[in-house]
């Protein structure tokens, strides 16, 4: 189980990313296609935004207990939780392989 503070911080980051996503996309497009002066202004404005506005600052965490490592994106679970739930039959369509 991850610390509650780490889970809460990650949720705050998600909210900041969502709030700034539109403007960041506009600035990135200006940087990609604009002229030299527009590009420099866009880079400066992008640098002034909060660090947590970048989507790379959000950590993938287990949706059940918040574990940050071994995250399986398709299920939103960590490898440990996935295995436990699969063995108990709580994940539809998942069966244990044996050969």
PDB file of C-alpha atoms in Angstrom:
ATOM      1  CA  UNK A   1       0.000   0.000   0.000  1.00  0.00           C
ATOM      2  CA  UNK A   2       1.430   3.365  -1.032  1.00  0.00           C
ATOM      3  CA  UNK A   3       1.428   6.332   1.308  1.00  0.00           C
ATOM      4  CA  UNK A   4      -1.788   8.344   1.119  1.00  0.00           C
ATOM      5  CA  UNK A   5       0.244  11.521   0.572  1.00  0.00           C
ATOM      6  CA  UNK A   6       1.885  10.082  -2.560  1.00  0.00           C
ATOM      7  CA  UNK A   7      -1.477   9.044  -3.989  1.00  0.00           C
ATOM      8  CA  UNK A   8      -2.953  12.475  -3.198  1.00  0.00           C
ATOM      9  CA  UNK A   9       0.024  14.279  -4.783  1.00  0.00           C
ATOM     10  CA  UNK A  10      -0.400  12.223  -7.943  1.00  0.00           C
ATOM     11  CA  UNK A  11      -4.107  13.112  -8.087  1.00  0.00           C
ATOM     12  CA  UNK A  12      -3.222  16.810  -7.716  1.00  0.00           C
ATOM     13  CA  UNK A  13      -0.767  16.458 -10.601  1.00  0.00           C
ATOM     14  CA  UNK A  14      -3.482  14.895 -12.769  1.00  0.00           C
ATOM     15  CA  UNK A  15      -5.738  17.879 -12.072  1.00  0.00           C
ATOM     16  CA  UNK A  16      -2.973  20.379 -12.930  1.00  0.00           C
ATOM     17  CA  UNK A  17      -2.161  18.509 -16.155  1.00  0.00           C
ATOM     18  CA  UNK A  18      -5.832  18.571 -17.176  1.00  0.00           C
ATOM     19  CA  UNK A  19      -6.131  22.275 -16.375  1.00  0.00           C
ATOM     20  CA  UNK A  20      -3.098  23.272 -18.470  1.00  0.00           C
ATOM     21  CA  UNK A  21      -3.368  20.690 -21.285  1.00  0.00           C
ATOM     22  CA  UNK A  22      -5.066  22.953 -23.823  1.00  0.00           C
ATOM     23  CA  UNK A  23      -2.665  25.864 -23.466  1.00  0.00           C
ATOM     24  CA  UNK A  24       0.375  23.560 -23.454  1.00  0.00           C
ATOM     25  CA  UNK A  25      -0.808  22.004 -26.730  1.00  0.00           C
ATOM     26  CA  UNK A  26      -1.195  25.459 -28.293  1.00  0.00           C
ATOM     27  CA  UNK A  27       2.284  26.509 -27.177  1.00  0.00           C
ATOM     28  CA  UNK A  28       3.850  23.292 -28.436  1.00  0.00           C
ATOM     29  CA  UNK A  29       2.203  23.830 -31.828  1.00  0.00           C
ATOM     30  CA  UNK A  30       3.567  27.391 -31.988  1.00  0.00           C
ATOM     31  CA  UNK A  31       7.030  26.079 -31.092  1.00  0.00           C
ATOM     32  CA  UNK A  32       6.751  23.474 -33.841  1.00  0.00           C
ATOM     33  CA  UNK A  33       5.459  25.732 -36.626  1.00  0.00           C
ATOM     34  CA  UNK A  34       5.925  29.405 -35.622  1.00  0.00           C
ATOM     35  CA  UNK A  35       8.527  31.945 -36.619  1.00  0.00           C
ATOM     36  CA  UNK A  36      11.655  32.651 -34.559  1.00  0.00           C
ATOM     37  CA  UNK A  37      10.130  35.388 -32.370  1.00  0.00           C
ATOM     38  CA  UNK A  38       6.847  33.532 -31.825  1.00  0.00           C
ATOM     39  CA  UNK A  39       8.806  30.397 -30.989  1.00  0.00           C
ATOM     40  CA  UNK A  40      10.954  32.203 -28.397  1.00  0.00           C
ATOM     41  CA  UNK A  41       7.876  33.744 -26.762  1.00  0.00           C
ATOM     42  CA  UNK A  42       6.112  30.373 -26.659  1.00  0.00           C
ATOM     43  CA  UNK A  43       9.153  28.688 -25.104  1.00  0.00           C
ATOM     44  CA  UNK A  44       9.300  31.381 -22.398  1.00  0.00           C
ATOM     45  CA  UNK A  45       5.595  31.034 -21.627  1.00  0.00           C
ATOM     46  CA  UNK A  46       5.863  27.243 -21.538  1.00  0.00           C
ATOM     47  CA  UNK A  47       8.749  27.523 -19.073  1.00  0.00           C
ATOM     48  CA  UNK A  48       6.653  29.806 -16.832  1.00  0.00           C
ATOM     49  CA  UNK A  49       3.940  27.180 -16.418  1.00  0.00           C
ATOM     50  CA  UNK A  50       4.013  24.947 -13.323  1.00  0.00           C
ATOM     51  CA  UNK A  51       6.267  21.893 -13.527  1.00  0.00           C
ATOM     52  CA  UNK A  52       3.367  19.636 -12.645  1.00  0.00           C
ATOM     53  CA  UNK A  53       1.519  20.833 -15.771  1.00  0.00           C
ATOM     54  CA  UNK A  54       3.615  18.391 -17.815  1.00  0.00           C
ATOM     55  CA  UNK A  55       1.949  15.012 -18.335  1.00  0.00           C
ATOM     56  CA  UNK A  56       5.246  13.188 -17.740  1.00  0.00           C
ATOM     57  CA  UNK A  57       5.061  14.177 -14.063  1.00  0.00           C
ATOM     58  CA  UNK A  58       2.022  11.907 -13.517  1.00  0.00           C
ATOM     59  CA  UNK A  59       2.890   8.448 -12.236  1.00  0.00           C
ATOM     60  CA  UNK A  60       0.947   5.353 -13.248  1.00  0.00           C
ATOM     61  CA  UNK A  61      -0.301   3.769 -10.032  1.00  0.00           C
ATOM     62  CA  UNK A  62      -2.323   0.704  -9.096  1.00  0.00           C
ATOM     63  CA  UNK A  63      -5.976   1.755  -8.888  1.00  0.00           C
ATOM     64  CA  UNK A  64      -6.572  -0.438  -5.817  1.00  0.00           C
ATOM     65  CA  UNK A  65      -3.643   0.284  -3.508  1.00  0.00           C
ATOM     66  CA  UNK A  66      -1.516   2.902  -5.309  1.00  0.00           C
ATOM     67  CA  UNK A  67       1.582   0.776  -5.925  1.00  0.00           C
ATOM     68  CA  UNK A  68       3.815   2.723  -8.362  1.00  0.00           C
ATOM     69  CA  UNK A  69       5.897  -0.112  -9.841  1.00  0.00           C
ATOM     70  CA  UNK A  70       4.925  -2.986 -12.109  1.00  0.00           C
ATOM     71  CA  UNK A  71       1.858  -1.197 -13.480  1.00  0.00           C
ATOM     72  CA  UNK A  72      -0.162  -2.989 -16.175  1.00  0.00           C
ATOM     73  CA  UNK A  73      -1.851  -0.242 -18.192  1.00  0.00           C
ATOM     74  CA  UNK A  74      -4.524  -2.454 -19.729  1.00  0.00           C
ATOM     75  CA  UNK A  75      -5.928  -3.328 -16.304  1.00  0.00           C
ATOM     76  CA  UNK A  76      -4.867  -0.329 -14.210  1.00  0.00           C
ATOM     77  CA  UNK A  77      -3.341  -2.700 -11.663  1.00  0.00           C
ATOM     78  CA  UNK A  78       0.121  -3.599 -10.446  1.00  0.00           C
ATOM     79  CA  UNK A  79       1.530  -7.010 -11.325  1.00  0.00           C
ATOM     80  CA  UNK A  80       1.051  -8.179  -7.727  1.00  0.00           C
ATOM     81  CA  UNK A  81      -2.604  -7.117  -7.503  1.00  0.00           C
ATOM     82  CA  UNK A  82      -3.286  -8.459 -11.023  1.00  0.00           C
ATOM     83  CA  UNK A  83      -1.996 -11.895 -10.035  1.00  0.00           C
ATOM     84  CA  UNK A  84      -4.040 -11.976  -6.814  1.00  0.00           C
ATOM     85  CA  UNK A  85      -7.248 -10.920  -8.553  1.00  0.00           C
ATOM     86  CA  UNK A  86      -6.695 -13.318 -11.459  1.00  0.00           C
ATOM     87  CA  UNK A  87      -6.211 -16.263  -9.081  1.00  0.00           C
ATOM     88  CA  UNK A  88      -9.429 -15.367  -7.252  1.00  0.00           C
ATOM     89  CA  UNK A  89     -11.296 -15.114 -10.573  1.00  0.00           C
ATOM     90  CA  UNK A  90     -12.114 -11.418 -10.186  1.00  0.00           C
ATOM     91  CA  UNK A  91     -10.845 -10.493 -13.670  1.00  0.00           C
ATOM     92  CA  UNK A  92     -13.207 -11.699 -16.400  1.00  0.00           C
ATOM     93  CA  UNK A  93     -11.537 -13.474 -19.294  1.00  0.00           C
ATOM     94  CA  UNK A  94      -8.235 -14.001 -17.489  1.00  0.00           C
ATOM     95  CA  UNK A  95      -7.148 -17.579 -16.917  1.00  0.00           C
ATOM     96  CA  UNK A  96      -3.933 -19.005 -15.555  1.00  0.00           C
ATOM     97  CA  UNK A  97      -1.805 -20.559 -18.256  1.00  0.00           C
ATOM     98  CA  UNK A  98      -0.636 -24.134 -17.839  1.00  0.00           C
ATOM     99  CA  UNK A  99       1.039 -26.474 -20.264  1.00  0.00           C
TER     100      UNK A  99
END
